[in-house]
């Protein structure tokens, strides 16, 4: 058991902490007391790490593994590869999974919606396995998909042996608090998943199978949106907890707590600290600073740039008044100009340090000047009435 030590809050609040933390260091930067082996607090919108403790230590994740399983399910649904109404038939393999389960029988059918609910709420290993087999064709193929997706997300210290997190016969089913935060952030981009992860109680089989969420924060923590707990003798008590308050969304990961209370209290402490000290803002760009761009040899003479994107930034509370903007915009560009072509940028700074930027782009396509247009402009110029000369 490792116990985080309190460090000066001023260290955390310095602007240098902004930007995604991806260091391999395992030293602590934890301003709250966490009784666990590792932990991390990440901003869901920007990926900024706000606190960390041994966040790159490889540990057993138990059922927190199912975040990756649910991510693949969510991606399959959003890509129309599968539908929530699809019926899935439980295999022999799925029906024989141990641990938490809804006691699927071989040959029993349930919809993707029902199996996803059982996975998200009750952490049912059989339901999770059935979903994986339905998507990939086999349990093994689904696990390969999980590892491939982990690699794509930059989860450098993760290897999955199965889709459930069962580790009684495994020595290589390992991940880190930081990697869990990465896949949690990716899952929460699929907004519909909260229809499942926010459920406290529900049922299946016409009310015969009751489901109670293993994540107690869903009931007792204001703004909780998910996400997944996990417990085994090897892993201890783990959680990836997500919550949103006043437009700020955070992910708190705790791994290797001795008991369930320490797991939940640790996650709550990190979330409370994050919400107390940070806020998410979307600065309004001062449009008076954006001038027209001249088009050289274009069918149009000028363009008014449009602001692309609506970037959000995480900043210490009370600092919004210190945000400034710098415009870098081309005075002229040569035709043709493509639609959405970048013409400049608006750099957003906090206390003089860069937060991020917006792009200033062309609102539409501008063709290169044609001979016809040149001729018409020339004639118009020649025929333009001359101003009379005043003689005093």
XYZ file of C-alpha atoms in Angstrom:
392
model
C 0.000 0.000 0.000
C 1.304 3.396 -0.937
C -0.075 6.530 0.636
C 0.151 9.789 -1.283
C 1.723 12.738 0.477
C 0.254 16.201 0.292
C 2.263 18.700 -1.725
C 1.802 22.440 -2.068
C -1.267 23.344 -4.076
C 0.676 26.130 -5.731
C 2.706 23.528 -7.571
C -0.451 22.006 -9.016
C -1.944 25.351 -9.906
C 1.015 26.542 -11.957
C 0.268 26.806 -15.623
C 3.018 24.393 -16.501
C 0.778 21.505 -15.509
C -1.538 22.187 -18.437
C -1.161 19.925 -21.445
C -1.597 16.182 -21.408
C 0.815 14.449 -19.060
C 2.371 11.420 -20.676
C 5.613 11.043 -18.779
C 6.939 7.677 -17.713
C 7.791 9.025 -14.281
C 6.042 7.479 -11.308
C 6.578 10.166 -8.694
C 3.538 11.511 -6.883
C 1.709 14.754 -7.546
C -1.334 14.186 -5.400
C -2.802 17.019 -3.292
C -5.365 14.721 -1.632
C -5.007 11.584 0.460
C -5.445 8.447 -1.650
C -5.165 5.007 -0.073
C -4.338 2.948 -3.142
C -1.445 1.757 -5.277
C -1.991 4.248 -8.087
C -4.350 7.006 -9.135
C -4.880 9.726 -11.714
C -7.313 12.599 -12.256
C -7.849 13.648 -15.876
C -9.964 16.336 -17.480
C -12.303 14.591 -19.877
C -12.503 17.419 -22.410
C -8.825 18.263 -22.858
C -7.037 15.172 -21.540
C -5.131 17.323 -19.052
C -3.854 15.377 -16.040
C -4.528 17.299 -12.826
C -3.080 14.862 -10.308
C -1.226 11.581 -10.443
C 0.323 8.910 -8.268
C 2.238 5.972 -9.759
C 0.013 6.410 -12.787
C 2.234 4.287 -15.036
C 2.576 1.310 -12.682
C 1.273 -1.863 -14.332
C -1.483 -3.434 -12.248
C -4.424 -5.812 -12.618
C -7.560 -3.804 -13.541
C -10.242 -6.421 -12.769
C -13.604 -5.482 -14.334
C -12.448 -1.959 -15.171
C -11.260 -3.882 -18.244
C -14.847 -3.711 -19.474
C -14.389 -0.032 -20.328
C -12.480 -1.171 -23.402
C -15.098 -3.833 -24.099
C -17.852 -1.218 -23.922
C -15.826 1.156 -26.092
C -15.697 -1.404 -28.893
C -19.425 -2.035 -28.505
C -20.142 1.711 -28.599
C -18.013 2.143 -31.709
C -19.763 -0.761 -33.414
C -23.147 0.789 -32.620
C -22.186 4.279 -33.779
C -20.753 2.895 -37.024
C -23.971 0.898 -37.609
C -22.029 -2.365 -37.552
C -24.494 -3.590 -34.942
C -27.769 -2.236 -33.563
C -29.138 -2.052 -30.044
C -32.117 -4.098 -31.182
C -29.994 -6.943 -32.582
C -30.589 -10.264 -30.845
C -27.519 -12.121 -29.599
C -27.493 -15.840 -28.838
C -25.366 -16.877 -25.861
C -22.633 -19.386 -26.661
C -21.407 -22.196 -24.436
C -18.328 -20.104 -23.694
C -20.353 -17.070 -22.624
C -22.677 -19.136 -20.438
C -19.763 -20.642 -18.512
C -18.045 -17.423 -17.429
C -17.496 -17.111 -13.708
C -17.590 -14.079 -11.459
C -20.397 -11.548 -11.655
C -22.988 -12.650 -14.192
C -26.651 -12.666 -15.159
C -26.611 -16.454 -15.580
C -26.998 -16.607 -19.334
C -27.987 -20.038 -20.579
C -26.476 -21.520 -23.712
C -28.777 -20.638 -26.605
C -30.573 -17.877 -24.690
C -31.117 -14.700 -26.692
C -30.904 -11.114 -25.506
C -30.651 -7.838 -27.368
C -27.458 -5.810 -27.590
C -29.244 -3.213 -25.470
C -29.906 -5.725 -22.679
C -26.400 -7.184 -22.752
C -24.807 -3.734 -22.725
C -26.966 -2.768 -19.762
C -25.926 -5.918 -17.896
C -22.267 -5.171 -18.637
C -22.339 -1.494 -17.687
C -24.544 -1.766 -14.608
C -23.941 -5.216 -13.158
C -20.500 -5.937 -14.665
C -21.808 -9.228 -16.025
C -18.974 -11.310 -17.467
C -21.283 -13.545 -19.485
C -23.055 -10.581 -21.073
C -19.754 -8.908 -21.916
C -18.421 -12.102 -23.504
C -21.571 -12.559 -25.579
C -21.243 -9.018 -26.926
C -17.592 -9.550 -27.802
C -18.331 -12.773 -29.642
C -21.175 -11.114 -31.536
C -18.954 -8.262 -32.724
C -15.745 -10.151 -33.514
C -16.930 -13.705 -34.127
C -15.031 -15.198 -31.210
C -13.803 -14.305 -27.744
C -10.179 -14.444 -28.903
C -10.781 -12.178 -31.901
C -12.509 -9.615 -29.683
C -9.544 -9.544 -27.287
C -7.278 -8.923 -30.271
C -9.500 -5.978 -31.189
C -9.197 -4.684 -27.628
C -5.404 -4.765 -27.722
C -5.313 -3.168 -31.156
C -7.583 -0.342 -29.980
C -5.462 0.144 -26.872
C -2.424 0.585 -29.099
C -4.275 3.137 -31.231
C -5.182 5.141 -28.125
C -1.569 5.266 -26.953
C -2.120 2.872 -24.047
C 1.544 1.876 -23.993
C 1.462 -0.128 -20.765
C -1.648 -2.214 -21.383
C -2.231 -5.813 -22.389
C -5.591 -7.572 -22.240
C -5.936 -11.349 -21.951
C -9.742 -11.296 -21.929
C -12.703 -8.940 -22.176
C -13.906 -9.344 -18.584
C -10.934 -8.649 -16.324
C -10.934 -12.098 -14.719
C -7.348 -12.668 -13.640
C -7.293 -15.864 -11.575
C -5.173 -17.653 -14.203
C -3.488 -14.614 -15.767
C -0.169 -12.931 -15.086
C -0.178 -10.606 -18.098
C -3.621 -8.950 -17.987
C -2.242 -5.574 -16.909
C -2.782 -1.859 -17.401
C -2.156 1.451 -15.633
C -4.226 4.219 -14.094
C -3.161 6.559 -16.890
C -4.125 4.095 -19.616
C -7.494 3.505 -17.961
C -8.097 7.263 -18.010
C -7.296 7.301 -21.736
C -9.825 4.605 -22.624
C -12.394 6.089 -20.232
C -12.087 9.432 -21.980
C -12.560 7.767 -25.362
C -15.632 5.846 -24.206
C -17.279 8.971 -22.815
C -17.067 10.594 -26.255
C -19.959 8.272 -27.132
C -22.645 10.246 -25.350
C -25.282 7.523 -25.499
C -23.205 5.267 -23.231
C -24.319 7.379 -20.268
C -27.814 5.979 -20.779
C -26.293 2.800 -19.332
C -23.478 3.933 -17.036
C -25.786 6.311 -15.107
C -28.348 3.612 -14.294
C -28.574 2.880 -10.576
C -31.130 0.061 -10.667
C -32.858 -1.793 -13.493
C -33.914 -5.288 -14.451
C -33.931 -7.877 -17.234
C -36.123 -10.842 -18.157
C -39.359 -8.979 -17.389
C -38.157 -7.979 -13.944
C -36.912 -11.422 -12.935
C -33.226 -10.408 -13.023
C -32.474 -7.323 -10.953
C -29.483 -5.138 -11.729
C -27.865 -2.828 -9.170
C -24.928 -0.703 -10.239
C -21.604 -1.754 -8.741
C -20.568 1.922 -8.840
C -22.112 3.428 -5.695
C -21.101 6.935 -6.776
C -23.935 6.852 -9.314
C -26.384 7.103 -6.444
C -24.431 9.171 -3.942
C -22.163 11.563 -5.878
C -23.592 14.690 -7.481
C -22.962 14.760 -11.212
C -21.726 11.158 -11.478
C -21.925 9.801 -15.026
C -20.096 6.465 -14.673
C -18.055 4.547 -15.204
C -16.762 1.158 -14.042
C -15.626 -0.636 -10.913
C -13.519 -3.757 -10.598
C -12.507 -6.072 -7.772
C -10.409 -9.236 -7.594
C -7.946 -10.577 -5.048
C -5.061 -9.676 -7.367
C -6.334 -6.262 -8.409
C -7.789 -5.119 -5.129
C -10.565 -2.556 -5.475
C -10.434 -0.361 -8.585
C -12.600 2.277 -10.199
C -12.739 4.684 -13.091
C -15.221 7.319 -11.930
C -16.587 10.014 -14.221
C -18.602 13.068 -13.265
C -19.723 16.397 -14.713
C -20.464 19.634 -12.883
C -21.073 23.073 -14.393
C -19.701 22.050 -17.762
C -16.508 20.465 -16.441
C -16.116 16.688 -16.831
C -13.483 14.735 -14.906
C -12.181 11.158 -14.795
C -10.819 9.786 -11.507
C -9.028 6.436 -11.603
C -8.085 4.499 -8.472
C -6.262 1.157 -8.618
C -5.284 -1.299 -5.937
C -7.249 -0.008 -2.958
C -7.512 -2.416 -0.031
C -11.268 -2.070 0.240
C -14.281 -0.640 -1.527
C -14.576 2.343 0.817
C -11.032 3.508 0.077
C -11.723 3.141 -3.635
C -14.834 5.323 -3.579
C -13.447 7.840 -1.078
C -10.307 8.248 -3.168
C -12.270 8.879 -6.343
C -14.561 11.342 -4.558
C -11.609 13.227 -3.064
C -9.986 13.667 -6.471
C -13.219 14.712 -8.156
C -14.056 17.176 -5.379
C -10.612 18.748 -5.628
C -10.827 19.007 -9.394
C -14.249 20.648 -9.386
C -13.200 23.030 -6.597
C -10.083 24.248 -8.381
C -10.763 24.129 -12.123
C -13.381 25.169 -14.644
C -13.943 24.634 -18.361
C -14.316 27.757 -20.475
C -15.048 28.508 -24.124
C -13.605 31.972 -24.783
C -15.648 34.207 -27.067
C -13.459 35.409 -29.906
C -13.358 39.189 -30.409
C -14.596 39.372 -33.999
C -13.647 43.038 -34.255
C -10.025 41.884 -34.436
C -10.705 39.789 -37.553
C -10.244 41.778 -40.770
C -11.061 40.871 -44.364
C -8.437 39.022 -46.398
C -7.656 40.305 -49.886
C -7.854 37.731 -52.686
C -5.178 38.114 -55.346
C -6.372 37.238 -58.857
C -9.653 35.904 -57.492
C -13.262 36.046 -58.710
C -13.933 37.791 -55.397
C -11.771 40.611 -54.130
C -12.023 39.873 -50.393
C -13.106 37.200 -47.930
C -14.303 37.477 -44.353
C -12.696 34.570 -42.433
C -14.874 32.306 -40.333
C -13.913 30.921 -36.927
C -13.584 27.141 -37.107
C -14.253 24.994 -34.070
C -15.357 25.838 -30.566
C -12.403 24.919 -28.418
C -12.834 24.445 -24.691
C -10.032 25.018 -22.216
C -9.508 23.932 -18.628
C -8.221 26.725 -16.402
C -7.856 27.415 -12.670
C -11.017 28.960 -11.266
C -11.023 32.746 -11.217
C -8.498 33.052 -14.044
C -10.872 33.648 -16.955
C -10.281 37.404 -16.827
C -6.596 36.743 -17.555
C -7.326 35.108 -20.920
C -6.045 37.038 -23.948
C -6.253 36.486 -27.712
C -3.710 37.035 -30.476
C -4.751 37.155 -34.141
C -2.374 35.970 -36.865
C -4.145 36.539 -40.178
C -2.853 36.745 -43.746
C -3.346 40.166 -45.346
C -3.822 38.542 -48.742
C -3.880 35.115 -50.386
C -3.737 34.111 -54.034
C -6.673 32.411 -55.724
C -7.917 29.773 -55.976
C -8.935 29.613 -52.316
C -10.360 26.309 -51.086
C -13.379 26.113 -48.807
C -12.173 25.859 -45.185
C -8.626 26.781 -46.241
C -6.712 28.115 -43.244
C -6.184 31.862 -43.474
C -4.938 32.455 -39.959
C -5.258 31.567 -36.291
C -6.483 32.983 -33.016
C -4.116 31.970 -30.221
C -5.699 31.862 -26.766
C -3.372 32.568 -23.847
C -3.676 32.536 -20.073
C -1.278 34.817 -18.211
C 0.793 34.992 -21.389
C 1.077 31.222 -21.816
C -0.551 29.385 -24.700
C -3.771 27.475 -24.012
C -4.657 26.592 -27.582
C -5.935 28.088 -30.786
C -8.854 28.498 -33.162
C -8.439 28.416 -36.926
C -9.628 31.216 -39.187
C -10.750 29.653 -42.459
C -12.289 30.541 -45.813
C -16.100 30.237 -45.670
C -16.325 29.095 -49.308
C -14.374 28.392 -52.482
C -13.045 31.319 -54.531
C -12.096 30.637 -58.141
C -9.064 32.068 -59.850
C -9.823 35.157 -61.890
C -11.081 34.242 -65.371
C -10.423 36.179 -68.584
C -14.125 37.051 -68.705
C -14.018 38.646 -65.254
C -10.796 40.514 -66.098
C -12.419 41.887 -69.261
C -15.602 42.950 -67.430
C -13.617 44.665 -64.683
C -11.512 46.485 -67.281
C -14.589 47.720 -69.176
C -16.241 48.825 -65.931
C -13.117 50.710 -64.992
C -12.974 52.479 -68.368
C -16.673 53.312 -68.384
C -16.783 54.489 -64.813
C -17.985 58.127 -64.791
C -15.235 60.581 -64.010
C -15.712 63.052 -61.202
C -16.175 66.580 -62.617
C -13.297 68.953 -62.035
C -14.317 71.892 -59.923
C -13.133 75.292 -61.210
C -13.249 78.149 -58.764
